[in-house]
């Protein structure tokens, strides 16, 4: 099971045939943000945080955690839409696996091929698309040796974005029951793409107002990042740890992590962010720690000598990102958190650490 993420279809990033204009996005979080805008009186200075990062890095999952921790989750109407999104992930996820099987030249025969044909005709965003026939077909395909073979390689395949498909399949009967409501874990594992800007505003312990702004990770959205918030107090940058060897769709010689480091370098050198606290989130550590047991980091980083030791591997990736930082206060004060955005208590702890750093910076600016 993995940390949350999303995959846009974009000329400059990673795309997939299952994505389209009707794909679920984060408009539920936008609706929640509007509730925060109704507050008439602020609790002191509004602390503004820009959340950026490479696509499928877990930014959306982090936002969901903030909503669970600070805004008491979702309304009944929002839960209904979230469950619809989760059900659509059944078809999205199976179609991605079947596309990956084709790329790997894995062929299906007999009844399995009939099931493959069924999914090829399905649009995950059609109303009622996930019916009893689809549920049974998904379970049969999921049990097949060929699908299992593909799924075992998911962390190194460029077109697998529904990384929580195993969780969904383990719970598919419950999820697809009439009238089912999503648990917090269901919501965290639902894949939905961030398009445009998503805002979340809340007051922490009736003392401090926060505004988090999530910007889309696809290439077409990145040029807008510095325009979203003027002089943010903090910039959070998310990257997916297990992407160290995953090629991007448009250039098989370049990995997602290499592109993420390039984007990170542009973020830390953006003039509009020069006074902000920069915090790096090395996310999906659960998937990363499992992956390094099977795939040697040394194959990608020849100088690495840490074997499958998670702590040494984390240090390596941290160095790769730190090396592109310009010398100065940003490099000296860089905060790095190794996270699984699915872990609510960990995100709560990380938020408190981040809040403390932002408060300290704010006080220092006014002479305390």
Short mmCIF file of C-alpha atoms in Angstrom, two decimals:
data_model
loop_
_atom_site.label_atom_id
_atom_site.label_comp_id
_atom_site.label_asym_id
_atom_site.label_seq_id
_atom_site.Cartn_x
_atom_site.Cartn_y
_atom_site.Cartn_z
CA UNK A 1 0.00 0.00 0.00
CA UNK A 2 1.32 3.41 -0.86
CA UNK A 3 1.11 7.08 -0.17
CA UNK A 4 -1.30 9.14 -2.09
CA UNK A 5 -0.59 10.84 -5.43
CA UNK A 6 -1.99 11.93 -8.76
CA UNK A 7 -1.08 11.76 -12.41
CA UNK A 8 -1.97 14.55 -14.80
CA UNK A 9 -2.21 14.25 -18.53
CA UNK A 10 -0.03 17.08 -19.71
CA UNK A 11 2.29 17.62 -22.62
CA UNK A 12 5.17 18.36 -20.27
CA UNK A 13 4.60 15.64 -17.69
CA UNK A 14 3.35 12.12 -17.26
CA UNK A 15 0.08 11.29 -18.97
CA UNK A 16 -2.15 8.28 -19.28
CA UNK A 17 -5.03 7.10 -21.43
CA UNK A 18 -7.41 6.84 -18.50
CA UNK A 19 -7.38 10.55 -17.77
CA UNK A 20 -9.77 13.11 -19.20
CA UNK A 21 -11.68 16.28 -18.68
CA UNK A 22 -14.12 14.65 -16.28
CA UNK A 23 -11.47 13.31 -13.94
CA UNK A 24 -12.17 13.97 -10.22
CA UNK A 25 -10.18 16.90 -8.88
CA UNK A 26 -9.82 18.68 -5.56
CA UNK A 27 -12.89 20.90 -5.80
CA UNK A 28 -14.16 19.40 -2.52
CA UNK A 29 -11.17 20.92 -0.76
CA UNK A 30 -11.83 24.22 -2.51
CA UNK A 31 -15.37 24.17 -1.14
CA UNK A 32 -14.02 23.59 2.35
CA UNK A 33 -11.56 26.46 1.90
CA UNK A 34 -14.44 28.81 1.21
CA UNK A 35 -15.79 28.07 4.67
CA UNK A 36 -12.60 29.57 6.09
CA UNK A 37 -13.08 32.74 4.05
CA UNK A 38 -16.25 33.55 6.00
CA UNK A 39 -14.33 34.29 9.19
CA UNK A 40 -14.84 37.98 10.07
CA UNK A 41 -11.90 38.46 12.43
CA UNK A 42 -8.43 36.97 12.15
CA UNK A 43 -6.34 35.72 15.04
CA UNK A 44 -3.36 37.95 14.32
CA UNK A 45 -1.26 37.67 11.17
CA UNK A 46 -2.39 35.21 8.53
CA UNK A 47 0.45 32.74 7.87
CA UNK A 48 0.45 31.77 4.20
CA UNK A 49 1.94 28.52 2.95
CA UNK A 50 2.49 27.54 -0.67
CA UNK A 51 2.42 23.78 -1.28
CA UNK A 52 4.28 22.79 -4.45
CA UNK A 53 5.89 19.68 -5.88
CA UNK A 54 6.14 17.16 -8.64
CA UNK A 55 2.97 15.41 -9.74
CA UNK A 56 2.01 12.25 -7.83
CA UNK A 57 4.12 13.37 -4.87
CA UNK A 58 1.37 13.28 -2.23
CA UNK A 59 0.41 16.97 -2.02
CA UNK A 60 -3.29 16.18 -2.31
CA UNK A 61 -3.03 13.59 0.44
CA UNK A 62 -1.32 16.15 2.68
CA UNK A 63 -4.22 18.54 2.08
CA UNK A 64 -6.70 15.83 2.99
CA UNK A 65 -4.80 15.29 6.24
CA UNK A 66 -5.07 18.99 7.06
CA UNK A 67 -8.81 18.76 6.50
CA UNK A 68 -9.07 15.73 8.81
CA UNK A 69 -6.90 17.28 11.53
CA UNK A 70 -8.09 20.90 11.45
CA UNK A 71 -11.49 20.97 9.73
CA UNK A 72 -13.20 17.82 11.04
CA UNK A 73 -13.33 16.02 7.72
CA UNK A 74 -16.14 16.25 5.19
CA UNK A 75 -19.87 16.88 4.91
CA UNK A 76 -22.27 14.12 3.85
CA UNK A 77 -22.47 15.62 0.35
CA UNK A 78 -18.70 15.74 0.06
CA UNK A 79 -18.41 12.15 1.26
CA UNK A 80 -20.82 11.03 -1.44
CA UNK A 81 -18.65 12.65 -4.11
CA UNK A 82 -15.50 11.19 -2.57
CA UNK A 83 -17.01 7.71 -2.70
CA UNK A 84 -17.85 8.22 -6.37
CA UNK A 85 -14.21 9.19 -6.97
CA UNK A 86 -12.99 6.13 -5.08
CA UNK A 87 -15.19 3.81 -7.15
CA UNK A 88 -13.88 5.36 -10.36
CA UNK A 89 -10.37 4.44 -9.17
CA UNK A 90 -11.33 0.76 -9.62
CA UNK A 91 -11.60 1.20 -13.38
CA UNK A 92 -8.76 3.72 -13.59
CA UNK A 93 -6.41 1.45 -11.67
CA UNK A 94 -7.22 -1.74 -13.58
CA UNK A 95 -6.90 0.07 -16.92
CA UNK A 96 -3.47 1.39 -15.91
CA UNK A 97 -2.32 -2.10 -14.97
CA UNK A 98 -3.57 -3.48 -18.28
CA UNK A 99 -1.79 -0.70 -20.19
CA UNK A 100 1.40 -1.52 -18.29
CA UNK A 101 0.95 -5.21 -19.14
CA UNK A 102 0.77 -4.30 -22.82
CA UNK A 103 3.96 -2.23 -22.50
CA UNK A 104 5.64 -5.23 -20.85
CA UNK A 105 4.35 -7.48 -23.67
CA UNK A 106 2.31 -9.58 -21.25
CA UNK A 107 -0.58 -11.16 -23.14
CA UNK A 108 -3.93 -12.38 -21.81
CA UNK A 109 -5.90 -15.34 -23.13
CA UNK A 110 -9.36 -16.86 -22.91
CA UNK A 111 -11.63 -15.51 -20.18
CA UNK A 112 -8.95 -13.09 -18.99
CA UNK A 113 -8.84 -11.50 -22.46
CA UNK A 114 -12.63 -11.12 -22.35
CA UNK A 115 -12.24 -9.25 -19.06
CA UNK A 116 -9.52 -7.07 -20.57
CA UNK A 117 -11.86 -6.22 -23.46
CA UNK A 118 -14.57 -5.26 -20.96
CA UNK A 119 -12.29 -2.74 -19.22
CA UNK A 120 -11.07 -1.29 -22.50
CA UNK A 121 -14.65 -0.23 -23.21
CA UNK A 122 -15.25 1.32 -19.79
CA UNK A 123 -14.99 5.02 -18.96
CA UNK A 124 -14.33 5.37 -15.22
CA UNK A 125 -16.16 8.71 -15.13
CA UNK A 126 -19.45 7.48 -16.58
CA UNK A 127 -22.22 7.44 -14.00
CA UNK A 128 -22.82 3.90 -12.75
CA UNK A 129 -19.75 2.57 -14.57
CA UNK A 130 -18.67 0.49 -11.57
CA UNK A 131 -21.52 -2.04 -11.54
CA UNK A 132 -21.62 -5.66 -10.34
CA UNK A 133 -20.15 -6.89 -13.64
CA UNK A 134 -17.16 -4.56 -13.32
CA UNK A 135 -16.60 -5.48 -9.66
CA UNK A 136 -16.51 -9.21 -10.43
CA UNK A 137 -14.32 -8.67 -13.49
CA UNK A 138 -11.89 -6.56 -11.45
CA UNK A 139 -11.64 -9.24 -8.77
CA UNK A 140 -10.95 -11.97 -11.34
CA UNK A 141 -8.26 -9.94 -13.09
CA UNK A 142 -6.70 -8.90 -9.79
CA UNK A 143 -6.37 -12.57 -8.85
CA UNK A 144 -4.61 -13.49 -12.10
CA UNK A 145 -0.89 -14.24 -12.09
CA UNK A 146 -0.23 -11.85 -14.98
CA UNK A 147 -1.79 -8.88 -13.23
CA UNK A 148 0.10 -9.77 -10.05
CA UNK A 149 3.32 -9.82 -12.09
CA UNK A 150 2.64 -6.30 -13.36
CA UNK A 151 1.64 -4.99 -9.93
CA UNK A 152 4.88 -6.32 -8.41
CA UNK A 153 6.72 -3.84 -10.68
CA UNK A 154 4.41 -0.86 -10.07
CA UNK A 155 7.02 1.28 -8.29
CA UNK A 156 9.21 1.37 -11.40
CA UNK A 157 6.51 1.81 -14.04
CA UNK A 158 5.82 5.34 -15.35
CA UNK A 159 2.10 4.95 -16.01
CA UNK A 160 0.88 3.58 -12.64
CA UNK A 161 -0.74 6.45 -10.73
CA UNK A 162 -3.40 4.55 -8.76
CA UNK A 163 -0.76 3.29 -6.34
CA UNK A 164 -3.42 2.41 -3.77
CA UNK A 165 -5.22 -0.03 -6.07
CA UNK A 166 -4.24 -2.90 -3.78
CA UNK A 167 -6.05 -1.20 -0.89
CA UNK A 168 -9.11 -0.57 -3.07
CA UNK A 169 -9.19 -4.18 -4.27
CA UNK A 170 -8.84 -5.48 -0.72
CA UNK A 171 -11.92 -3.43 0.19
CA UNK A 172 -13.82 -3.47 -3.09
CA UNK A 173 -16.98 -5.19 -1.80
CA UNK A 174 -17.38 -2.68 1.02
CA UNK A 175 -16.52 0.29 -1.18
CA UNK A 176 -19.00 -0.70 -3.88
CA UNK A 177 -21.94 -1.44 -1.57
CA UNK A 178 -25.00 0.76 -2.13
CA UNK A 179 -24.98 3.65 0.33
CA UNK A 180 -21.41 3.04 1.50
CA UNK A 181 -19.66 5.98 3.15
CA UNK A 182 -15.90 6.47 2.95
CA UNK A 183 -13.69 6.22 6.00
CA UNK A 184 -10.87 8.73 6.47
CA UNK A 185 -8.47 6.10 5.16
CA UNK A 186 -10.64 5.59 2.07
CA UNK A 187 -10.47 9.33 1.38
CA UNK A 188 -6.71 9.46 1.88
CA UNK A 189 -6.24 6.62 -0.60
CA UNK A 190 -8.56 8.06 -3.24
CA UNK A 191 -6.65 9.28 -6.25
CA UNK A 192 -7.71 12.70 -7.51
CA UNK A 193 -5.81 15.15 -9.62
CA UNK A 194 -5.06 18.73 -8.55
CA UNK A 195 -5.86 21.21 -11.31
CA UNK A 196 -5.51 24.93 -10.84
CA UNK A 197 -5.24 26.25 -7.29
CA UNK A 198 -6.74 24.72 -4.14
CA UNK A 199 -6.94 26.74 -0.92
CA UNK A 200 -7.49 25.60 2.64
CA UNK A 201 -7.84 28.08 5.50
CA UNK A 202 -8.25 27.33 9.20
CA UNK A 203 -7.45 28.62 12.68
CA UNK A 204 -5.09 26.55 14.80
CA UNK A 205 -6.26 26.18 18.43
CA UNK A 206 -8.16 29.47 18.17
CA UNK A 207 -4.79 31.28 18.12
CA UNK A 208 -3.31 31.44 14.62
CA UNK A 209 -4.81 31.64 11.15
CA UNK A 210 -3.26 29.59 8.36
CA UNK A 211 -3.85 29.59 4.64
CA UNK A 212 -2.46 26.70 2.60
CA UNK A 213 -2.46 26.96 -1.18
CA UNK A 214 -1.89 23.84 -3.28
CA UNK A 215 -0.79 24.45 -6.85
CA UNK A 216 -1.01 21.91 -9.64
CA UNK A 217 2.13 19.87 -10.26
CA UNK A 218 1.83 19.52 -14.03
CA UNK A 219 4.14 21.57 -16.22
CA UNK A 220 1.45 23.98 -17.41
CA UNK A 221 0.74 24.99 -13.78
CA UNK A 222 4.32 25.53 -12.55
CA UNK A 223 4.87 28.96 -14.08
CA UNK A 224 2.02 30.27 -11.90
CA UNK A 225 3.52 29.17 -8.58
CA UNK A 226 5.25 32.45 -7.74
CA UNK A 227 2.08 34.39 -8.64
CA UNK A 228 -0.28 32.52 -6.31
CA UNK A 229 0.91 34.05 -3.01
CA UNK A 230 2.93 37.22 -2.74
CA UNK A 231 5.81 36.60 -0.31
CA UNK A 232 4.59 33.36 1.35
CA UNK A 233 5.74 32.64 4.89
CA UNK A 234 6.67 29.09 3.93
CA UNK A 235 7.01 26.95 0.82
CA UNK A 236 6.50 23.20 1.16
CA UNK A 237 7.94 21.11 -1.65
CA UNK A 238 6.84 17.49 -2.06
CA UNK A 239 8.68 14.78 -3.95
CA UNK A 240 8.04 11.05 -4.21
CA UNK A 241 10.98 9.02 -2.86
CA UNK A 242 10.35 5.83 -4.89
CA UNK A 243 10.54 7.80 -8.15
CA UNK A 244 14.34 7.69 -8.18
CA UNK A 245 14.42 5.29 -11.16
CA UNK A 246 10.99 5.81 -12.75
CA UNK A 247 11.28 7.31 -16.26
CA UNK A 248 9.04 10.19 -17.26
CA UNK A 249 6.60 9.41 -20.05
CA UNK A 250 8.06 11.83 -22.57
CA UNK A 251 11.74 10.91 -22.07
CA UNK A 252 12.69 7.40 -20.99
CA UNK A 253 16.27 8.54 -20.26
CA UNK A 254 15.14 10.97 -17.58
CA UNK A 255 13.67 9.96 -14.24
CA UNK A 256 10.84 11.58 -12.36
CA UNK A 257 13.21 12.36 -9.50
CA UNK A 258 15.65 14.11 -11.82
CA UNK A 259 12.83 16.30 -13.09
CA UNK A 260 11.61 16.87 -9.54
CA UNK A 261 15.09 18.08 -8.51
CA UNK A 262 15.12 20.49 -11.46
CA UNK A 263 11.75 21.91 -10.38
CA UNK A 264 12.95 22.10 -6.77
CA UNK A 265 16.01 24.07 -7.91
CA UNK A 266 13.78 26.58 -9.70
CA UNK A 267 11.59 26.92 -6.59
CA UNK A 268 14.43 27.62 -4.16
CA UNK A 269 15.89 30.18 -6.56
CA UNK A 270 12.62 32.05 -7.05
CA UNK A 271 12.99 35.65 -5.85
CA UNK A 272 9.40 35.76 -4.56
CA UNK A 273 10.24 32.94 -2.13
CA UNK A 274 13.52 34.39 -0.85
CA UNK A 275 12.13 35.27 2.60
CA UNK A 276 10.10 32.09 3.01
CA UNK A 277 10.97 29.05 5.09
CA UNK A 278 11.65 26.23 2.62
CA UNK A 279 10.57 22.78 3.77
CA UNK A 280 11.26 19.64 1.73
CA UNK A 281 8.97 16.62 2.08
CA UNK A 282 10.56 13.35 0.97
CA UNK A 283 7.26 11.51 0.73
CA UNK A 284 6.03 7.94 0.25
CA UNK A 285 8.76 6.61 2.52
CA UNK A 286 6.78 3.39 3.08
CA UNK A 287 6.99 2.52 -0.63
CA UNK A 288 10.61 3.65 -0.83
CA UNK A 289 11.79 1.51 2.08
CA UNK A 290 10.19 -1.56 0.52
CA UNK A 291 11.52 -0.78 -2.94
CA UNK A 292 15.18 -0.49 -1.90
CA UNK A 293 14.99 -4.07 -0.64
CA UNK A 294 14.34 -5.20 -4.22
CA UNK A 295 16.11 -2.61 -6.39
CA UNK A 296 19.63 -1.40 -5.69
CA UNK A 297 20.01 2.37 -5.42
CA UNK A 298 23.57 1.93 -6.61
CA UNK A 299 22.27 1.11 -10.09
CA UNK A 300 21.12 4.74 -10.34
CA UNK A 301 23.60 6.37 -7.96
CA UNK A 302 26.96 4.60 -8.57
CA UNK A 303 28.70 6.26 -5.59
CA UNK A 304 26.07 5.05 -3.11
CA UNK A 305 27.37 2.48 -0.61
CA UNK A 306 24.48 2.25 1.85
CA UNK A 307 22.88 -0.94 0.53
CA UNK A 308 19.27 -1.37 1.65
CA UNK A 309 19.70 0.65 4.87
CA UNK A 310 16.72 3.07 4.85
CA UNK A 311 18.51 5.78 6.86
CA UNK A 312 21.48 5.82 4.50
CA UNK A 313 19.15 5.83 1.50
CA UNK A 314 17.20 8.78 2.92
CA UNK A 315 20.47 10.68 3.44
CA UNK A 316 21.41 10.08 -0.19
CA UNK A 317 18.19 11.53 -1.58
CA UNK A 318 18.37 14.45 0.85
CA UNK A 319 21.88 15.26 -0.42
CA UNK A 320 20.69 15.15 -4.03
CA UNK A 321 18.16 17.89 -3.26
CA UNK A 322 20.40 19.90 -0.90
CA UNK A 323 23.23 20.11 -3.44
CA UNK A 324 21.25 22.40 -5.75
CA UNK A 325 20.45 24.89 -2.99
CA UNK A 326 22.28 28.21 -3.26
CA UNK A 327 24.70 28.95 -0.42
CA UNK A 328 23.15 31.14 2.22
CA UNK A 329 20.30 31.19 4.76
CA UNK A 330 18.05 28.87 2.71
CA UNK A 331 20.65 26.11 2.68
CA UNK A 332 21.49 26.57 6.34
CA UNK A 333 17.88 26.58 7.53
CA UNK A 334 16.48 23.92 5.18
CA UNK A 335 14.02 21.62 6.92
CA UNK A 336 13.55 18.10 5.57
CA UNK A 337 10.81 15.69 6.61
CA UNK A 338 10.77 12.05 5.51
CA UNK A 339 7.09 11.23 5.45
CA UNK A 340 4.22 8.99 4.52
CA UNK A 341 1.36 11.40 3.92
CA UNK A 342 -1.09 8.60 4.75
CA UNK A 343 0.05 8.69 8.40
CA UNK A 344 -2.23 11.18 10.16
CA UNK A 345 -0.26 11.33 13.40
CA UNK A 346 3.00 11.89 11.55
CA UNK A 347 1.49 14.75 9.55
CA UNK A 348 0.12 16.23 12.78
CA UNK A 349 3.64 16.16 14.26
CA UNK A 350 5.17 17.63 11.11
CA UNK A 351 2.58 20.42 11.06
CA UNK A 352 3.42 21.34 14.67
CA UNK A 353 7.15 21.47 13.85
CA UNK A 354 6.46 23.61 10.79
CA UNK A 355 4.16 25.92 12.78
CA UNK A 356 6.87 26.41 15.40
CA UNK A 357 9.45 27.34 12.77
CA UNK A 358 7.07 29.79 11.08
CA UNK A 359 6.13 31.42 14.38
CA UNK A 360 9.79 31.78 15.35
CA UNK A 361 10.59 33.37 11.98
CA UNK A 362 7.64 35.75 12.31
CA UNK A 363 8.75 36.86 15.78
CA UNK A 364 12.34 37.37 14.64
CA UNK A 365 11.15 39.69 11.88
CA UNK A 366 9.52 42.00 14.42
CA UNK A 367 12.51 42.01 16.74
CA UNK A 368 11.76 39.29 19.30
#
